[in-house]
Amino acid sequence: MKGIMIQGTSSDAGKSFLATAFCRALANQKYKVCPFKSQNMSNNSYVTPDGLEMGRAQAVQAEAARLQPDVYMNPILLKPRKDTLSEIILLGKVYSTPDNGSNYFKNFTMGPGIATVRNSLAYIQNHYDLIVIEGAGSPAEINLNATEIVNMRIAREADVPVILVTDVDRGGSLASIVGTLTLLGEDRKRVKGIIFNKFRGDITLFEDAVRWIEDYTKIKVIGVMPYLKDVLIESEDSLSIDSGFRNSNANKVSIGIVKIPYVSNNTDIEPLRFENDIEIVFADKFTDFKKLDAVIIPGTKSTIQDMKYLHDSGIAKALKTFYENGGFIFGICGGYQMLGETIRDEMGIDNPSLKSIEGLGLLPVQTSFETAKTVNQVSGTLVFPGSESFHVSGYEIHFGKTEPVRLDCGHPLFMLNGHPDGFAVDSLRCSGTYLHNVFHNDGFRNLWLNLIRNQKQYPTQPEVNTEKIKELSYESLAKAAFDFLDMDYVLKLLKQE
């Protein structure tokens, strides 16, 4: 198979980032290039047009490669639901939800898991010129070697060379490279290149380190990629965005993201980074809310557990006080469910030990969990009296159904696929929706933010075109690949049979 695999010395070394860069750089060279990650563990998923789930990172890479995302690009998605449970998504559909402590995963990976991965690789080989494969974590986890199906086993299955990437910004990159290579054993010979990622400062000051690592390992350093802070590519998971986004604008709007234990799909907030007057902070203490203008409660893989956490920690009380004092609150999916009056789970789908829990009571709605899982792309229009009606689109992933208990004090937020979705009161000061990617809709995001700006008597801002910013970021990544990496060498690796 013609392609390369990008592995890292650690999590968050930049594997997804570089895979995205290679996908756009190669697409610009007129190659039909396909991204691939055999198994992804993340609660940030993407929904395809046919209602199938896959890892969001591969969806981003597909977009960079100018392709429609498809589940063969990420045939296995593991979605942690609770401390001891993970949902296995196989080719986009729920396969099972086993206990993490059992031998089930071993039997799955060595059975239907690897079989599905092989079929996906065969499909890609028959339909594309090149493949860019992303590994997971580190390939040097020797306790996992016997059953892993995401690092060196996949390099062997696809018979592709490996590029090892390390995070310079984190420190200890030389030792991490040497240590990783030492632990790889026979698979070390597959490593044909090294990339130092996230370098800050004068790259010429790093030349001695490059020469040393090449001399010591006898492996070519493909390049040193600088820290590209202005390239706005979606983070794969919360590991990359938990620090928030600070802003020094005098008229800044401060938005808090409620930190909950089982957060999912928190990439919903990423378009807020594109606004030049928005600051994002993560709020998990009573005092955090006093400095905020708005709060977003994100999605969750366990609504009842996280609602219980909000009550027990005092954050629920803080949120009610915040709203009573004039703050804006927005809930997405599980966050929307938590804004309601009650959450019922008679069948134990979300939590077998807690059948019902009181919500925040800020929206006149109630939620009941059902066995059927809703997974689909949706589109529709905003329902907001006094505002123009504009198009919105995104996707839904949820268990449960949320219905209003009163209609005299608010209205649905959207009409999606011909049905009402979400609810809003007090001129959108408190609102919620099942629509993931809601803030990726430029018109709605601008409307909501301008309501907050108006309340603070700040100037309203024009609509920001996020698609244009994303496209510029992909092109900047491709340019950086050619500016800082030996792409001629990468192309030679890609074309090896």
Coordinates of C-alpha atoms in Angstrom, one line a residue:
M1 CA 0.0 0.0 0.0
K2 CA 1.3 3.5 -0.8
G3 CA 1.2 5.7 2.2
I4 CA 2.8 6.7 5.5
M5 CA 1.8 6.3 9.2
I6 CA 2.3 9.0 11.8
Q7 CA 3.0 7.8 15.3
G8 CA 3.9 9.9 18.3
T9 CA 6.1 9.6 21.4
S10 CA 3.1 10.6 23.5
S11 CA -0.5 11.7 23.3
D12 CA -1.0 15.3 22.0
A13 CA 2.4 15.2 20.2
G14 CA 0.7 16.4 17.0
K15 CA -0.2 13.3 15.1
S16 CA -3.7 14.6 14.1
F17 CA -2.3 18.0 13.3
L18 CA 0.4 16.6 11.0
A19 CA -1.9 14.1 9.4
T20 CA -4.2 17.0 8.5
A21 CA -1.2 19.0 7.1
F22 CA -0.2 16.0 4.9
C23 CA -3.7 15.5 3.7
R24 CA -4.1 19.0 2.4
A25 CA -0.5 19.2 1.1
L26 CA -0.9 16.0 -0.9
A27 CA -4.4 17.0 -2.1
N28 CA -2.9 20.2 -3.4
Q29 CA -0.5 18.0 -5.3
K30 CA -3.5 16.4 -7.0
Y31 CA -3.2 13.1 -5.1
K32 CA -6.3 11.3 -4.1
V33 CA -5.3 10.9 -0.4
C34 CA -7.3 9.2 2.3
P35 CA -6.9 9.7 6.0
F36 CA -7.2 6.6 8.3
K37 CA -7.1 5.8 12.0
S38 CA -8.1 2.2 12.8
Q39 CA -9.3 2.8 16.3
N40 CA -10.0 6.1 18.0
M41 CA -11.0 6.7 21.6
S42 CA -12.8 10.0 21.9
N43 CA -16.2 11.4 22.9
N44 CA -15.9 13.9 20.1
S45 CA -17.6 12.2 17.1
Y46 CA -18.8 13.2 13.7
V47 CA -22.0 12.0 12.1
T48 CA -22.0 11.2 8.4
P49 CA -24.9 12.0 6.1
D50 CA -26.2 8.4 6.5
G51 CA -26.3 8.7 10.3
L52 CA -23.1 6.9 11.2
E53 CA -20.5 7.9 13.8
M54 CA -16.8 8.3 13.3
G55 CA -13.9 10.1 15.0
R56 CA -14.0 13.8 14.5
A57 CA -10.2 14.0 13.8
Q58 CA -10.6 11.8 10.7
A59 CA -13.6 13.9 9.6
V60 CA -11.4 17.0 9.8
Q61 CA -8.6 15.2 7.9
A62 CA -11.1 14.2 5.2
E63 CA -12.2 17.8 4.9
A64 CA -8.5 18.8 4.5
A65 CA -8.1 16.2 1.8
R66 CA -11.3 17.5 0.1
L67 CA -13.2 14.3 0.7
Q68 CA -16.6 13.5 2.2
P69 CA -15.9 11.8 5.6
D70 CA -16.8 8.1 5.7
V71 CA -16.6 5.5 8.4
Y72 CA -14.0 3.3 6.7
M73 CA -11.6 6.2 7.5
N74 CA -12.1 5.3 11.2
P75 CA -13.8 1.9 11.4
I76 CA -13.6 1.6 15.3
L77 CA -14.6 4.4 17.6
L78 CA -14.5 3.9 21.4
K79 CA -16.6 6.3 23.4
P80 CA -16.1 6.2 27.2
R81 CA -19.5 6.5 28.9
K82 CA -18.6 6.1 32.5
D83 CA -15.5 5.1 34.5
T84 CA -15.9 1.4 33.6
L85 CA -17.9 1.4 30.4
S86 CA -17.0 2.3 26.8
E87 CA -19.4 2.2 23.8
I88 CA -17.9 0.4 20.8
I89 CA -18.8 2.0 17.5
L90 CA -18.0 -0.4 14.6
L91 CA -18.3 1.1 11.1
G92 CA -20.5 3.9 12.5
K93 CA -23.0 1.8 14.5
V94 CA -23.1 0.8 18.2
Y95 CA -21.6 -2.7 18.4
S96 CA -21.7 -3.1 22.2
T97 CA -21.0 -1.4 25.5
P98 CA -18.8 -3.7 27.5
D99 CA -17.1 -3.3 30.9
N100 CA -13.6 -1.9 30.5
G101 CA -12.3 -4.4 33.0
S102 CA -13.3 -7.5 31.1
N103 CA -11.5 -9.5 28.5
Y104 CA -14.1 -8.4 26.0
F105 CA -11.9 -5.8 24.3
K106 CA -9.1 -8.3 23.8
N107 CA -11.5 -10.7 22.1
F108 CA -13.1 -7.9 20.1
T109 CA -9.9 -6.4 18.8
M110 CA -8.4 -9.7 17.8
G111 CA -11.7 -10.8 16.2
P112 CA -14.2 -8.5 14.5
G113 CA -12.0 -5.4 15.3
I114 CA -9.0 -6.4 13.2
A115 CA -11.1 -8.0 10.5
T116 CA -13.0 -4.8 10.0
V117 CA -9.8 -2.8 10.0
R118 CA -8.3 -5.1 7.3
N119 CA -11.5 -4.7 5.2
S120 CA -11.3 -0.9 5.5
L121 CA -7.6 -0.8 4.5
A122 CA -8.4 -3.0 1.4
Y123 CA -11.2 -0.6 0.4
I124 CA -8.9 2.4 0.7
Q125 CA -6.1 0.7 -1.3
N126 CA -8.6 0.0 -4.1
H127 CA -10.1 3.5 -4.2
Y128 CA -7.3 6.0 -3.4
D129 CA -3.8 6.9 -4.5
L130 CA -2.3 7.3 -1.0
I131 CA -3.1 6.7 2.6
V132 CA -2.1 8.8 5.6
I133 CA -2.5 6.8 8.8
E134 CA -2.6 8.2 12.3
G135 CA -1.6 6.2 15.3
A136 CA -2.7 6.6 18.9
G137 CA -0.8 7.6 22.0
S138 CA 2.6 6.0 21.8
P139 CA 3.7 2.8 20.0
A140 CA 6.0 1.9 22.9
E141 CA 3.3 0.8 25.3
I142 CA 4.8 -2.8 25.6
N143 CA 1.9 -4.0 27.8
L144 CA -0.5 -3.4 24.9
N145 CA 1.6 -4.7 22.0
A146 CA 0.0 -8.2 22.0
T147 CA -3.5 -6.8 21.3
E148 CA -3.1 -3.3 20.0
I149 CA -4.6 -2.6 16.6
V150 CA -3.8 1.1 16.2
N151 CA 0.0 1.5 16.0
M152 CA 2.7 -0.9 14.7
R153 CA 0.3 -3.7 14.0
I154 CA -1.4 -1.4 11.5
A155 CA 1.9 -0.3 10.0
R156 CA 2.6 -4.0 9.4
E157 CA -0.9 -4.6 8.0
A158 CA -0.7 -1.7 5.6
D159 CA 3.1 -2.2 5.1
V160 CA 3.8 1.5 5.3
P161 CA 6.8 3.4 6.7
V162 CA 6.4 5.3 10.0
I163 CA 7.2 8.9 10.8
L164 CA 7.7 9.5 14.5
V165 CA 6.6 12.9 15.9
T166 CA 7.5 14.4 19.2
D167 CA 6.3 17.5 21.1
V168 CA 9.3 19.8 21.7
D169 CA 7.2 22.3 23.6
R170 CA 6.5 19.7 26.3
G171 CA 10.2 19.1 27.0
G172 CA 12.2 16.0 26.9
S173 CA 11.8 15.3 23.2
L174 CA 15.2 13.8 22.6
A175 CA 14.8 11.3 25.4
S176 CA 11.3 10.5 24.3
I177 CA 12.5 9.7 20.8
V178 CA 15.4 7.5 22.0
G179 CA 13.2 5.8 24.6
T180 CA 10.4 5.1 22.1
L181 CA 12.8 3.7 19.5
T182 CA 14.5 1.5 22.1
L183 CA 11.2 -0.1 23.1
L184 CA 10.0 -0.8 19.5
G185 CA 12.2 -3.8 19.0
E186 CA 11.9 -5.2 15.5
D187 CA 9.4 -2.6 14.5
R188 CA 12.1 0.1 14.9
K189 CA 13.1 -0.6 11.3
R190 CA 9.8 0.8 10.1
V191 CA 10.6 4.2 11.4
K192 CA 11.9 6.2 8.5
G193 CA 11.7 9.7 9.7
I194 CA 11.4 12.0 12.8
I195 CA 9.5 15.3 13.1
F196 CA 10.0 17.7 16.0
N197 CA 6.7 19.5 16.5
K198 CA 5.6 22.7 18.3
F199 CA 9.0 24.4 18.4
R200 CA 9.0 27.9 19.8
G201 CA 11.8 30.4 19.0
D202 CA 14.7 30.4 16.6
I203 CA 14.8 27.0 14.9
T204 CA 18.5 27.4 14.1
L205 CA 19.2 27.1 17.8
F206 CA 17.9 23.5 17.6
E207 CA 20.2 22.4 14.8
D208 CA 22.7 20.7 17.2
A209 CA 19.8 18.6 18.6
V210 CA 18.8 17.6 15.1
R211 CA 22.3 16.5 14.1
W212 CA 22.7 14.6 17.4
I213 CA 19.4 12.6 17.0
E214 CA 20.2 11.8 13.4
D215 CA 23.7 10.6 14.3
Y216 CA 22.5 8.6 17.3
T217 CA 19.4 7.0 15.8
K218 CA 20.6 6.8 12.1
I219 CA 17.1 8.0 11.2
K220 CA 16.5 11.2 9.1
V221 CA 14.9 14.2 10.8
I222 CA 12.3 15.3 8.3
G223 CA 12.0 18.7 9.9
V224 CA 11.2 20.9 12.8
M225 CA 7.6 22.2 12.8
P226 CA 7.2 25.5 14.7
Y227 CA 4.3 26.2 17.1
L228 CA 1.6 27.4 14.7
K229 CA -0.7 29.3 17.1
D230 CA -2.7 31.0 14.4
V231 CA -3.7 27.8 12.6
L232 CA -7.1 27.1 13.9
I233 CA -7.8 23.4 13.4
E234 CA -10.3 21.5 15.6
S235 CA -8.7 19.8 18.6
E236 CA -9.2 16.0 18.7
D237 CA -10.4 16.0 22.3
S238 CA -10.4 18.0 25.5
L239 CA -6.8 17.4 26.2
S240 CA -5.9 20.1 23.8
I241 CA -8.5 22.8 24.7
D242 CA -9.0 22.5 28.5
S243 CA -6.8 25.6 29.0
G244 CA -9.4 27.8 27.3
F245 CA -8.9 30.8 25.1
R246 CA -7.8 34.1 26.7
N247 CA -8.5 37.5 25.3
S248 CA -7.0 40.9 26.1
N249 CA -9.7 42.9 24.2
A250 CA -11.0 45.7 26.5
N251 CA -14.6 44.9 25.4
K252 CA -14.2 41.2 25.7
V253 CA -17.1 38.8 26.3
S254 CA -16.2 36.2 28.9
I255 CA -17.8 32.8 28.3
G256 CA -17.5 29.9 30.8
I257 CA -17.7 26.3 29.8
V258 CA -19.0 24.2 32.7
K259 CA -16.4 21.5 33.5
I260 CA -18.3 18.2 33.9
P261 CA -16.7 14.7 34.4
Y262 CA -18.3 13.0 31.4
V263 CA -18.1 15.8 28.8
S264 CA -18.5 14.9 25.2
N265 CA -18.4 16.7 21.8
N266 CA -16.8 19.8 23.4
T267 CA -15.6 20.7 19.9
D268 CA -19.0 22.5 19.7
I269 CA -17.3 25.5 21.3
E270 CA -14.3 25.8 19.0
P271 CA -15.8 28.3 16.5
L272 CA -15.9 30.8 19.4
R273 CA -12.1 31.0 19.0
F274 CA -12.7 32.7 15.7
E275 CA -14.3 35.8 17.4
N276 CA -11.8 38.5 18.2
D277 CA -13.6 39.7 21.4
I278 CA -14.4 36.3 23.0
E279 CA -12.6 34.8 26.0
I280 CA -13.3 31.2 27.0
V281 CA -12.6 29.9 30.5
F282 CA -13.5 26.5 32.1
A283 CA -15.6 26.9 35.2
D284 CA -15.8 24.4 38.0
K285 CA -16.0 26.6 41.1
F286 CA -18.7 28.9 42.5
T287 CA -16.4 31.9 42.2
D288 CA -15.7 31.2 38.5
F289 CA -19.2 32.4 37.5
K290 CA -18.9 35.8 39.1
K291 CA -16.7 37.1 36.3
L292 CA -18.6 35.6 33.4
D293 CA -21.1 37.0 30.9
A294 CA -22.4 33.7 29.6
V295 CA -22.1 30.0 30.4
I296 CA -22.3 27.0 28.1
I297 CA -23.1 23.5 29.5
P298 CA -21.7 21.1 26.9
G299 CA -22.7 17.6 25.9
T300 CA -22.1 14.6 28.2
K301 CA -21.9 10.8 28.0
S302 CA -23.8 10.6 31.3
T303 CA -26.4 13.3 31.9
I304 CA -27.6 12.0 35.2
Q305 CA -24.1 11.5 36.6
D306 CA -23.1 15.0 35.6
M307 CA -26.3 16.5 36.9
K308 CA -25.6 14.8 40.2
Y309 CA -22.1 16.3 40.1
L310 CA -23.5 19.8 39.5
H311 CA -25.8 19.4 42.5
D312 CA -23.2 17.9 44.9
S313 CA -20.5 20.4 43.9
G314 CA -22.7 23.5 44.4
I315 CA -22.3 24.4 40.7
A316 CA -26.0 23.9 40.1
K317 CA -26.8 26.6 42.7
A318 CA -24.1 28.8 41.2
L319 CA -25.7 28.5 37.8
K320 CA -29.1 29.4 39.1
T321 CA -27.7 32.5 40.8
F322 CA -25.7 33.4 37.7
Y323 CA -28.9 33.3 35.6
E324 CA -30.9 35.3 38.2
N325 CA -28.3 38.0 38.1
G326 CA -28.7 38.4 34.3
G327 CA -26.2 35.9 32.8
F328 CA -26.8 34.0 29.6
I329 CA -26.9 30.2 29.7
F330 CA -26.8 27.8 26.8
G331 CA -27.0 24.0 26.9
I332 CA -26.1 21.6 24.2
C333 CA -27.5 18.0 24.1
G334 CA -26.9 16.7 27.6
G335 CA -26.4 20.3 28.7
Y336 CA -29.9 21.1 27.3
Q337 CA -31.3 18.1 29.2
M338 CA -29.8 19.4 32.5
L339 CA -31.4 22.9 32.0
G340 CA -34.8 21.3 32.3
E341 CA -36.9 20.4 35.3
T342 CA -36.5 16.7 35.6
I343 CA -34.5 13.9 33.9
R344 CA -36.0 10.4 34.1
D345 CA -34.3 7.1 33.3
E346 CA -36.7 4.4 34.3
M347 CA -34.9 1.8 32.1
G348 CA -31.5 2.5 33.5
I349 CA -30.0 3.5 30.2
D350 CA -27.9 6.4 31.4
N351 CA -27.5 5.3 35.0
P352 CA -28.9 2.0 36.4
S353 CA -28.8 3.2 40.0
L354 CA -30.5 6.6 39.7
K355 CA -33.9 6.6 38.0
S356 CA -34.6 10.3 38.2
I357 CA -32.9 13.5 39.1
E358 CA -33.9 17.1 39.4
G359 CA -32.5 19.4 36.7
L360 CA -31.6 23.1 37.0
G361 CA -35.2 24.1 36.4
L362 CA -34.3 27.0 34.1
L363 CA -36.2 25.7 31.1
P364 CA -39.8 24.3 31.3
V365 CA -38.9 20.9 29.7
Q366 CA -38.4 17.4 31.0
T367 CA -36.3 14.5 29.6
S368 CA -37.0 10.8 29.5
F369 CA -34.4 8.3 28.4
E370 CA -35.2 5.8 25.7
T371 CA -33.4 2.7 24.4
A372 CA -33.2 4.0 20.8
K373 CA -30.2 6.2 20.1
T374 CA -30.7 9.2 17.8
V375 CA -27.8 9.7 15.4
N376 CA -28.4 11.8 12.3
Q377 CA -27.5 15.0 10.4
V378 CA -30.2 17.6 10.7
S379 CA -30.9 21.1 9.2
G380 CA -33.6 23.7 9.6
T381 CA -34.3 27.2 10.8
L382 CA -34.1 29.4 13.9
V383 CA -37.3 30.1 15.7
F384 CA -36.8 33.5 17.4
P385 CA -39.6 36.1 17.4
G386 CA -38.4 39.4 16.1
S387 CA -35.4 38.0 14.3
E388 CA -34.9 37.0 10.7
S389 CA -35.2 33.2 10.2
F390 CA -31.9 31.7 8.9
H391 CA -30.6 28.3 8.1
V392 CA -28.8 26.1 10.6
S393 CA -27.3 22.6 10.3
G394 CA -25.4 20.1 12.4
Y395 CA -26.0 16.7 13.9
E396 CA -27.7 14.9 16.8
I397 CA -26.3 12.1 19.0
H398 CA -28.3 11.3 22.1
F399 CA -30.4 8.9 24.0
G400 CA -33.7 10.3 25.4
K401 CA -36.4 12.7 24.4
T402 CA -37.0 16.2 25.8
E403 CA -40.4 17.7 25.7
P404 CA -41.9 21.0 27.0
V405 CA -44.1 20.9 30.1
R406 CA -45.4 24.5 29.4
L407 CA -45.5 26.6 26.3
D408 CA -46.6 29.9 27.9
C409 CA -43.2 31.2 28.8
G410 CA -41.0 30.3 25.8
H411 CA -40.7 28.6 22.5
P412 CA -38.7 26.0 20.6
L413 CA -35.3 27.2 19.5
F414 CA -35.1 25.6 16.1
M415 CA -37.2 23.7 13.6
L416 CA -35.0 20.8 12.5
N417 CA -36.0 18.3 9.8
G418 CA -39.5 19.6 10.2
H419 CA -39.7 19.1 14.0
P420 CA -39.2 21.5 16.9
D421 CA -35.9 21.2 18.7
G422 CA -34.7 22.8 21.9
F423 CA -36.3 25.5 23.9
A424 CA -35.6 29.2 24.7
V425 CA -36.9 31.7 27.3
D426 CA -36.3 35.3 28.1
S427 CA -35.1 36.3 24.6
L428 CA -32.6 33.5 24.4
R429 CA -31.0 34.4 27.7
C430 CA -31.5 30.7 28.6
S431 CA -31.8 28.2 25.8
G432 CA -30.8 24.7 24.8
T433 CA -30.7 22.4 21.9
Y434 CA -29.8 18.9 20.8
L435 CA -28.0 20.4 17.7
H436 CA -24.3 19.7 17.8
N437 CA -22.2 22.1 15.8
V438 CA -24.8 24.8 16.7
F439 CA -22.0 27.4 17.0
H440 CA -20.5 26.4 13.7
N441 CA -23.6 28.2 12.2
D442 CA -22.2 31.7 11.7
G443 CA -25.5 33.4 11.7
F444 CA -26.8 31.9 14.9
R445 CA -23.5 32.3 16.7
N446 CA -23.4 36.0 15.7
L447 CA -27.0 36.5 16.8
W448 CA -26.4 34.9 20.3
L449 CA -23.1 36.7 20.9
N450 CA -24.5 40.1 19.8
L451 CA -27.4 39.7 22.4
I452 CA -24.7 39.3 25.0
R453 CA -22.7 42.3 23.6
N454 CA -25.9 44.4 23.6
Q455 CA -26.5 43.6 27.3
K456 CA -23.0 44.7 28.1
Q457 CA -23.4 47.8 25.9
Y458 CA -20.5 46.7 23.7
P459 CA -20.6 47.3 20.0
T460 CA -22.1 44.5 18.0
Q461 CA -19.8 42.6 15.7
P462 CA -20.3 41.4 12.1
E463 CA -20.7 37.8 11.3
V464 CA -17.4 35.8 11.1
N465 CA -17.1 33.3 8.2
T466 CA -15.8 30.2 9.9
E467 CA -15.6 28.1 6.7
K468 CA -13.2 30.7 5.2
I469 CA -11.1 30.7 8.3
K470 CA -10.9 26.9 8.3
E471 CA -9.9 26.8 4.6
L472 CA -7.2 29.4 5.2
S473 CA -5.9 27.2 8.1
Y474 CA -5.8 24.1 6.0
E475 CA -3.8 26.0 3.4
S476 CA -1.5 27.5 6.0
L477 CA -0.9 23.9 7.3
A478 CA 0.0 22.7 3.8
K479 CA 2.4 25.6 3.3
A480 CA 4.0 25.0 6.6
A481 CA 4.6 21.3 5.6
F482 CA 6.5 22.5 2.5
D483 CA 8.3 25.3 4.4
F484 CA 9.5 23.3 7.4
L485 CA 9.5 19.6 6.3
D486 CA 11.4 17.8 3.6
M487 CA 8.3 17.0 1.6
D488 CA 10.4 15.5 -1.3
Y489 CA 11.6 12.8 1.2
V490 CA 8.0 12.3 2.4
L491 CA 6.8 11.8 -1.1
K492 CA 9.5 9.2 -1.7
L493 CA 8.3 7.4 1.4
L494 CA 4.7 7.6 0.3
K495 CA 5.4 6.1 -3.1
Q496 CA 7.3 3.1 -1.9
E497 CA 5.5 -0.2 -2.5

